[in-house]
XYZ file of C-alpha atoms in Angstrom:
528
model
C 4.604 19.270 -40.828
C 1.621 18.770 -38.527
C 0.890 21.658 -36.200
C 1.116 20.783 -32.500
C -1.249 22.779 -30.327
C 0.474 24.619 -27.446
C -1.331 22.609 -24.786
C 0.037 20.257 -22.172
C 1.819 17.015 -22.881
C 0.647 13.462 -22.255
C 2.892 10.541 -21.330
C 1.429 7.070 -21.887
C 3.473 5.262 -19.254
C 3.782 1.542 -18.613
C 3.834 0.875 -14.872
C 4.992 -2.689 -15.403
C 4.196 -5.460 -12.935
C 5.058 -4.691 -9.335
C 6.480 -1.739 -7.429
C 8.659 1.179 -8.415
C 11.784 -0.967 -8.604
C 10.486 -2.392 -11.910
C 9.753 1.000 -13.497
C 12.060 2.534 -16.075
C 13.994 5.546 -14.795
C 12.241 7.789 -17.310
C 8.813 6.534 -16.224
C 9.636 7.307 -12.589
C 10.833 10.788 -13.556
C 7.562 11.465 -15.411
C 5.512 10.329 -12.413
C 7.472 12.598 -10.066
C 6.841 15.638 -12.272
C 3.258 15.008 -13.409
C 0.515 17.502 -12.614
C -2.147 14.867 -13.310
C -1.902 11.065 -13.068
C -4.712 9.001 -14.586
C -4.188 5.429 -13.418
C -5.600 1.906 -13.639
C -6.535 -0.693 -11.038
C -3.428 -2.795 -11.734
C -1.003 0.007 -10.868
C 0.842 -0.637 -7.594
C -0.178 2.011 -5.049
C 3.479 2.378 -3.982
C 4.232 3.957 -7.343
C 1.744 6.767 -6.713
C 3.640 7.786 -3.570
C 6.295 9.243 -5.877
C 3.868 11.862 -7.187
C 4.039 15.532 -6.222
C 1.887 16.562 -3.273
C -0.216 18.804 -5.516
C -0.621 16.156 -8.224
C -4.224 15.379 -9.169
C -4.767 11.599 -9.170
C -7.705 10.212 -11.157
C -8.659 6.532 -10.875
C -10.126 4.965 -14.034
C -9.638 1.270 -13.285
C -11.497 -1.423 -15.176
C -12.341 -4.707 -13.427
C -14.522 -7.435 -14.908
C -18.024 -7.446 -13.425
C -17.597 -4.097 -11.665
C -18.730 -0.603 -12.711
C -15.970 1.100 -14.674
C -15.606 4.014 -17.088
C -15.843 3.458 -20.839
C -12.671 3.843 -22.868
C -14.217 6.848 -24.609
C -14.717 8.483 -21.199
C -11.088 7.828 -20.248
C -9.961 9.331 -23.546
C -12.060 12.401 -22.761
C -10.425 12.846 -19.340
C -6.938 12.602 -20.865
C -7.781 15.121 -23.594
C -9.448 17.602 -21.236
C -6.525 17.621 -18.808
C -4.042 18.081 -21.651
C -6.129 20.920 -23.100
C -5.913 22.620 -19.695
C -2.163 22.818 -20.300
C -1.293 20.125 -17.746
C 1.518 17.595 -17.827
C -0.455 14.353 -17.806
C 0.734 10.826 -17.064
C -1.607 8.081 -18.202
C -0.312 5.280 -15.992
C -1.151 1.759 -17.110
C -0.302 -1.646 -15.671
C 2.116 -3.601 -17.837
C 2.938 -1.998 -21.189
C 0.656 0.620 -22.799
C 0.771 -1.080 -26.206
C 0.321 -4.694 -25.061
C -3.431 -5.099 -24.517
C -3.341 -1.775 -22.676
C -5.491 0.245 -25.085
C -2.605 2.644 -25.377
C -3.028 2.618 -29.131
C -6.615 3.869 -28.805
C -5.519 6.661 -26.479
C -2.678 7.612 -28.813
C -5.189 7.805 -31.681
C -7.378 10.184 -29.666
C -4.364 12.406 -28.928
C -3.277 12.345 -32.580
C -6.743 13.437 -33.642
C -6.542 16.525 -31.391
C -2.898 17.251 -32.315
C -1.844 16.949 -28.668
C 1.810 16.198 -27.969
C 2.421 12.804 -26.371
C 5.121 10.242 -25.678
C 4.909 6.508 -24.985
C 7.117 4.897 -22.318
C 7.334 1.080 -22.226
C 6.620 -1.123 -19.238
C 7.176 -4.788 -18.395
C 4.174 -6.681 -19.768
C 2.278 -9.104 -17.540
C 2.263 -11.692 -20.334
C 5.937 -12.457 -19.630
C 6.515 -10.979 -16.147
C 3.730 -12.824 -14.323
C 4.678 -16.299 -15.618
C 8.322 -15.475 -14.838
C 7.447 -14.611 -11.221
C 5.723 -17.989 -10.980
C 8.878 -19.687 -12.279
C 7.444 -20.347 -15.750
C 9.554 -19.516 -18.823
C 7.274 -18.782 -21.777
C 9.990 -20.174 -24.064
C 12.421 -23.047 -23.581
C 14.548 -24.589 -26.330
C 13.572 -28.137 -25.343
C 9.827 -27.644 -24.929
C 8.603 -24.346 -26.396
C 10.314 -22.365 -29.131
C 7.518 -19.776 -29.420
C 4.698 -18.266 -27.443
C 1.328 -16.730 -28.278
C -0.494 -14.116 -26.214
C -4.246 -13.506 -26.437
C -7.000 -11.834 -24.469
C -9.930 -14.082 -23.665
C -12.541 -11.560 -24.766
C -13.021 -9.432 -27.845
C -13.761 -5.702 -27.681
C -17.521 -6.403 -27.570
C -17.097 -8.645 -24.510
C -17.746 -11.962 -26.275
C -15.306 -14.891 -25.914
C -12.300 -15.214 -28.206
C -13.097 -16.957 -31.506
C -12.575 -20.710 -31.816
C -10.334 -20.102 -34.854
C -7.802 -18.274 -32.658
C -7.565 -21.229 -30.280
C -7.373 -23.654 -33.215
C -4.377 -21.690 -34.491
C -2.581 -22.191 -31.191
C -3.482 -25.881 -31.019
C -1.533 -26.415 -34.257
C 1.669 -24.997 -32.705
C 3.977 -26.510 -30.099
C 4.571 -23.346 -28.143
C 3.164 -21.698 -25.045
C -0.211 -19.967 -24.875
C -0.590 -17.033 -22.473
C -4.166 -15.898 -21.858
C -4.913 -12.538 -20.247
C -8.259 -11.551 -18.722
C -9.587 -15.085 -19.126
C -10.212 -16.515 -15.668
C -13.992 -16.562 -16.077
C -13.635 -18.319 -19.438
C -11.103 -20.963 -18.482
C -13.646 -23.767 -18.919
C -14.494 -22.633 -22.453
C -10.810 -22.205 -23.351
C -9.831 -25.647 -22.031
C -12.743 -27.455 -23.708
C -12.099 -25.711 -27.032
C -8.388 -26.546 -27.018
C -9.103 -30.203 -26.200
C -11.685 -30.365 -28.997
C -9.031 -28.882 -31.325
C -6.696 -31.793 -30.653
C -4.658 -30.869 -27.570
C -4.239 -33.579 -24.961
C -6.420 -33.146 -21.903
C -3.254 -33.722 -19.864
C -1.549 -30.643 -21.340
C -0.013 -28.686 -18.422
C -1.661 -25.421 -17.431
C -0.975 -22.853 -14.729
C -3.113 -20.066 -13.317
C -1.420 -17.140 -11.566
C -3.675 -14.855 -9.535
C -2.479 -11.395 -8.414
C 0.779 -11.951 -10.268
C 3.856 -9.975 -9.171
C 2.001 -8.817 -6.060
C 2.669 -9.655 -2.428
C -0.341 -12.007 -2.374
C 0.449 -13.853 -5.627
C -1.056 -17.344 -5.821
C -0.231 -20.080 -8.321
C -1.915 -23.372 -9.164
C -0.525 -25.924 -11.609
C -3.049 -28.173 -13.269
C -4.030 -29.673 -16.654
C -6.547 -28.679 -19.313
C -8.856 -31.429 -18.054
C -8.834 -30.173 -14.448
C -8.289 -26.439 -14.978
C -11.851 -25.210 -14.432
C -12.381 -27.454 -11.390
C -9.078 -26.465 -9.778
C -9.705 -22.744 -10.307
C -13.043 -23.034 -8.479
C -11.714 -25.240 -5.682
C -8.796 -22.881 -5.034
C -11.012 -19.798 -5.268
C -8.667 -18.111 -7.734
C -9.469 -14.433 -8.300
C -8.891 -11.856 -11.014
C -6.565 -10.412 -12.170
C -5.119 -13.689 -13.387
C -2.821 -14.934 -16.134
C -3.306 -18.403 -17.640
C -0.356 -20.299 -19.122
C -0.930 -23.405 -21.260
C 1.770 -25.711 -22.621
C 4.657 -27.840 -21.387
C 6.480 -24.918 -19.730
C 3.466 -24.359 -17.448
C 4.641 -27.354 -15.417
C 7.998 -25.675 -14.705
C 8.842 -23.987 -11.425
C 12.052 -21.996 -11.684
C 10.941 -19.358 -9.199
C 13.871 -19.865 -6.845
C 11.434 -19.712 -3.908
C 11.405 -23.283 -2.712
C 10.497 -22.206 0.814
C 7.196 -20.412 0.781
C 6.867 -17.461 3.142
C 4.590 -18.236 6.051
C 2.805 -14.888 6.043
C 2.409 -12.610 3.067
C -0.982 -11.084 3.737
C -0.075 -8.269 6.109
C -2.113 -5.061 6.073
C -0.302 -1.871 7.076
C -2.544 1.042 8.052
C -1.743 4.680 8.779
C -0.594 7.806 6.982
C 1.260 7.618 3.661
C 4.562 8.367 5.408
C 4.046 5.760 8.136
C 2.873 2.976 5.815
C 5.816 3.546 3.488
C 8.321 3.485 6.357
C 6.836 0.368 7.963
C 6.703 -1.365 4.574
C 10.461 -0.819 4.178
C 11.159 -2.134 7.690
C 9.119 -5.276 6.967
C 10.994 -5.849 3.705
C 14.270 -5.806 5.650
C 12.865 -8.717 7.666
C 11.736 -10.640 4.579
C 8.048 -9.761 4.902
C 5.748 -7.898 2.557
C 2.772 -5.782 3.541
C -0.058 -4.165 1.632
C -0.499 -0.489 2.459
C -3.870 1.008 3.372
C -3.520 4.773 3.706
C -6.236 5.700 6.194
C -5.320 9.141 7.416
C -3.532 12.347 6.574
C -1.967 15.106 8.628
C -3.776 18.439 8.579
C -1.991 21.509 9.959
C -3.965 24.307 8.318
C -6.292 24.775 11.302
C -3.510 24.587 13.895
C -1.038 27.272 12.831
C -2.446 30.023 15.061
C -2.436 27.666 18.055
C 1.235 26.927 17.477
C 2.141 30.617 17.509
C 0.286 31.050 20.817
C 1.944 27.944 22.247
C 5.430 29.188 21.372
C 4.754 32.318 23.429
C 4.158 30.080 26.482
C 7.606 28.482 26.205
C 9.968 29.888 28.819
C 13.363 29.066 30.277
C 13.211 25.974 32.509
C 9.778 24.784 31.385
C 9.065 21.413 29.776
C 8.594 21.208 26.005
C 6.701 17.999 25.231
C 6.469 15.932 22.032
C 4.460 12.713 21.784
C 4.899 11.693 18.123
C 7.286 12.032 15.154
C 4.535 13.901 13.283
C 4.361 16.501 16.034
C 8.114 17.080 15.829
C 8.089 17.495 12.043
C 5.113 19.860 12.017
C 6.577 21.895 14.886
C 9.887 22.553 13.132
C 8.283 23.126 9.729
C 6.052 25.816 11.224
C 8.976 27.409 13.086
C 10.635 27.762 9.706
C 7.481 29.057 8.028
C 6.918 31.793 10.617
C 10.652 32.515 10.965
C 10.617 31.725 14.684
C 14.136 31.195 16.024
C 14.642 27.614 17.216
C 16.605 29.037 20.176
C 13.193 29.907 21.598
C 13.203 26.447 23.190
C 16.806 26.814 24.407
C 16.935 26.301 28.154
C 13.762 24.208 28.255
C 13.729 20.536 29.175
C 12.648 18.373 26.240
C 10.289 15.512 27.095
C 9.295 12.832 24.593
C 7.516 9.491 24.431
C 8.431 6.733 21.997
C 11.694 5.837 20.284
C 10.347 7.152 16.968
C 9.758 10.573 18.523
C 13.209 10.565 20.123
C 14.834 9.598 16.833
C 13.020 12.415 15.045
C 14.169 14.952 17.665
C 17.768 13.772 17.265
C 17.445 14.407 13.526
C 16.821 18.064 14.437
C 19.797 18.116 16.816
C 17.833 17.740 20.071
C 18.397 15.028 22.673
C 15.367 14.573 24.973
C 15.909 15.108 28.691
C 12.898 13.098 29.843
C 11.885 9.774 28.241
C 9.772 7.271 30.209
C 10.792 3.608 30.168
C 7.216 2.627 29.365
C 5.943 4.431 26.285
C 2.599 5.866 27.403
C 1.530 9.471 27.970
C 0.639 8.571 31.563
C 4.195 7.409 32.210
C 5.503 10.496 30.405
C 3.502 12.771 32.699
C 4.787 10.937 35.786
C 8.368 11.096 34.489
C 8.078 14.872 33.945
C 6.726 15.387 37.467
C 9.523 13.249 38.942
C 12.176 15.074 36.901
C 10.812 18.408 38.103
C 11.050 17.301 41.741
C 14.627 16.069 41.308
C 15.937 19.046 39.347
C 13.850 21.826 40.832
C 12.462 22.744 37.425
C 9.704 25.187 36.563
C 6.227 23.702 36.936
C 5.249 24.736 33.460
C 4.774 22.495 30.421
C 3.834 23.045 26.786
C 2.858 20.010 24.687
C 3.014 20.164 20.890
C 0.937 17.243 19.682
C -2.130 15.967 17.850
C -5.519 17.536 18.501
C -6.701 13.978 19.234
C -4.085 13.391 21.943
C -4.951 11.633 25.208
C -6.349 13.846 27.978
C -4.342 11.914 30.576
C -1.256 14.073 30.018
C -3.068 17.265 30.967
C -4.966 15.665 33.854
C -1.864 14.227 35.555
C 0.341 17.300 35.127
C -2.406 19.669 36.259
C -2.910 17.509 39.351
C 0.847 17.791 39.984
C 0.484 21.575 39.985
C 1.812 22.308 36.501
C 0.715 25.228 34.370
C -0.065 23.079 31.329
C -0.609 24.307 27.762
C -1.819 21.792 25.189
C -1.014 22.992 21.655
C -2.900 21.276 18.826
C 0.038 21.253 16.443
C -1.792 19.116 13.905
C -4.893 17.002 13.487
C -5.357 13.599 11.910
C -8.244 13.145 9.503
C -9.495 10.398 7.220
C -7.883 10.280 3.790
C -11.166 9.528 2.043
C -9.677 9.493 -1.459
C -7.088 6.870 -0.492
C -9.715 4.773 1.304
C -12.045 4.960 -1.696
C -9.248 3.920 -4.057
C -8.359 0.961 -1.834
C -11.978 -0.184 -1.824
C -12.350 0.377 -5.581
C -9.338 -1.797 -6.274
C -11.225 -4.864 -5.128
C -10.154 -4.981 -1.492
C -11.704 -8.400 -0.875
C -8.717 -10.047 0.752
C -8.421 -11.129 4.340
C -5.261 -10.534 6.340
C -3.499 -12.633 8.943
C -1.768 -9.534 10.371
C -3.125 -5.978 10.585
C -1.084 -3.113 12.045
C -2.218 0.141 13.637
C -0.011 3.007 14.785
C -2.524 5.332 16.467
C -5.934 5.440 18.102
C -7.176 7.897 15.489
C -6.165 5.450 12.752
C -8.129 2.678 14.463
C -11.218 4.869 14.649
C -10.952 5.837 10.972
C -10.500 2.180 9.957
C -13.615 0.963 11.732
C -15.819 3.968 11.041
C -14.801 5.019 7.516
C -14.259 1.639 5.826
C -17.476 0.171 4.428
C -16.989 -3.332 5.805
C -13.963 -3.370 8.141
C -14.673 -6.760 9.694
C -14.317 -8.389 6.255
C -10.525 -7.960 6.441
C -10.203 -10.297 9.425
C -9.635 -14.045 9.461
C -10.654 -16.150 12.427
C -7.070 -16.065 13.716
C -5.981 -12.597 12.554
C -3.442 -10.967 14.871
C -3.680 -7.197 15.380
C -0.339 -5.522 16.115
C -0.196 -1.926 17.325
C 1.921 0.815 18.847
C 0.992 1.926 22.355
C -1.592 1.171 25.006
C -3.829 4.026 23.816
C -4.031 2.421 20.377
C -4.763 -0.953 21.959
C -7.564 0.559 24.073
C -9.120 2.022 20.930
C -9.011 -1.388 19.205
C -10.676 -3.013 22.224
C -13.699 -0.756 21.663
C -14.425 -2.653 18.445
C -14.341 -6.164 19.908
C -17.943 -6.549 18.774
C -16.780 -6.386 15.164
C -13.518 -8.335 15.288
C -14.332 -10.936 17.927
C -11.689 -12.509 20.149
C -8.697 -11.445 18.061
C -5.226 -11.466 19.585
C -3.875 -7.924 20.060
C -0.121 -7.392 20.445
C 1.527 -4.132 21.498
C 5.018 -3.534 20.107
C 7.704 -3.160 22.785
C 9.369 -0.347 20.869
C 7.270 2.646 19.753
C 8.695 2.917 16.239
C 8.248 1.408 12.781
C 11.263 -0.781 13.481
C 9.674 -2.004 16.708
C 6.335 -2.610 15.017
C 8.005 -4.570 12.200
C 9.863 -6.680 14.762
C 6.581 -7.466 16.536
C 5.029 -8.556 13.224
C 8.023 -10.791 12.470
C 7.908 -12.389 15.919
C 4.184 -12.994 15.532
C 4.783 -14.710 12.177
C 7.515 -16.853 13.722
C 5.147 -17.939 16.494
C 2.601 -18.925 13.851
C 5.244 -20.917 11.970
C 6.243 -22.803 15.134
C 2.592 -23.497 15.926
C 2.029 -24.969 12.451
C 5.158 -27.136 12.790
C 3.957 -28.431 16.168
C 0.497 -29.239 14.801
C 2.012 -31.070 11.813
C 4.309 -33.052 14.140
C 1.354 -34.013 16.349
C -0.634 -35.155 13.306
C 2.253 -37.382 12.181
C 2.552 -38.802 15.709
C -1.105 -39.781 15.620
């Protein structure tokens, strides 16, 4: 029996096509427990959110025409991490053994006697056509299907003999990684005897929120791909079933290209709220919460809390960090007993209720200026102590301190956490071919706006001429206004409710307005 070295273990995992709902349960379990995840460009970013906080994520995506690591280099990374004794997940779009080079990686692991396991995934060769409403087999039109890649391992086009073999069948041909060769493929098949009117379909960004489909013929395929500006990754389907549309989506959604920005937690929560409303957003993780430099400040701030004073929270993040640090330093939560709790935003209030606290002071208008005025008014009415301690972001608005100090308060501003750019997440987003433009872009904080415009390489490229920016709070809106020079005369909407639910509602309403506008324009055109 072959000796297995006592190193780590590698899981070659198929991520399938789409989000975590299409993963196998075992694949999801492996991802949650991995110490290292080595992933491709076609892996949905949502899946990576299931990883442990201390998991090392290594991007090794390959995209045609863009710099990418050699397969030998990827093999080396997998081997080295396993030899360090780590539990490694090699996460691949689709299925590892269906044009996923999983066999080559398994060979490398076999050679080094490293323990590994292969977990299947849903292959794009059947899933992407299915999402476009195309069955690869149908008893009346196609009793078989053939799957090929358009290029050989040396990068040259697939041999003519392969296409001749398909031309002699009456099935369906599925071509992966062939968008740039569609002209060659179509011409070759026609020269091999297929009718130039043979149906063909091209699906770009299959199984993603921004999936696009064109149905054409072999004769018009190359022209239609260019005219519709179809982009990789794409799957090509050729044969009678390519003309089918059994997608069940007869009413196309008006707006699919929504960009959600913020922290990992915020983008995930807003994404779920949008899904409840029938909308889908792409997540751009811009920022992360950093509390390591703020722990000493929190301890000092707690000492300032006294009976009758005002304890202020301005964000859900501030509430979470506050209570987590109380637990870490074993500070009794009854320290804030007898204080009056002040909060701004329904999200902040909801978070406080989760910890068993009901705020005493909440302004009707969700701004820190209104919060400060509400605290001063509450103090006058109830004869409270003119002392306030705010536990919030280091980047918080100075207006809170200025107004309360002017009202005669002894004000202590505690930097409970800071928000910084998540440069790894931004880099990954840009590496994954972030060339799309968005009709809706959301922002949840001024710091997020600043990171977007100052850390992204080409932020203005994400905007269409009529892009609508939707944000939480006047402070966030003011920050966006500073970048008018980059985004032009874009419409900026502030959500009525300062929560993910409120932001999602504002996005939905904006999409509805767009739909009504389009209907009106179409009606006017018919009238003319």
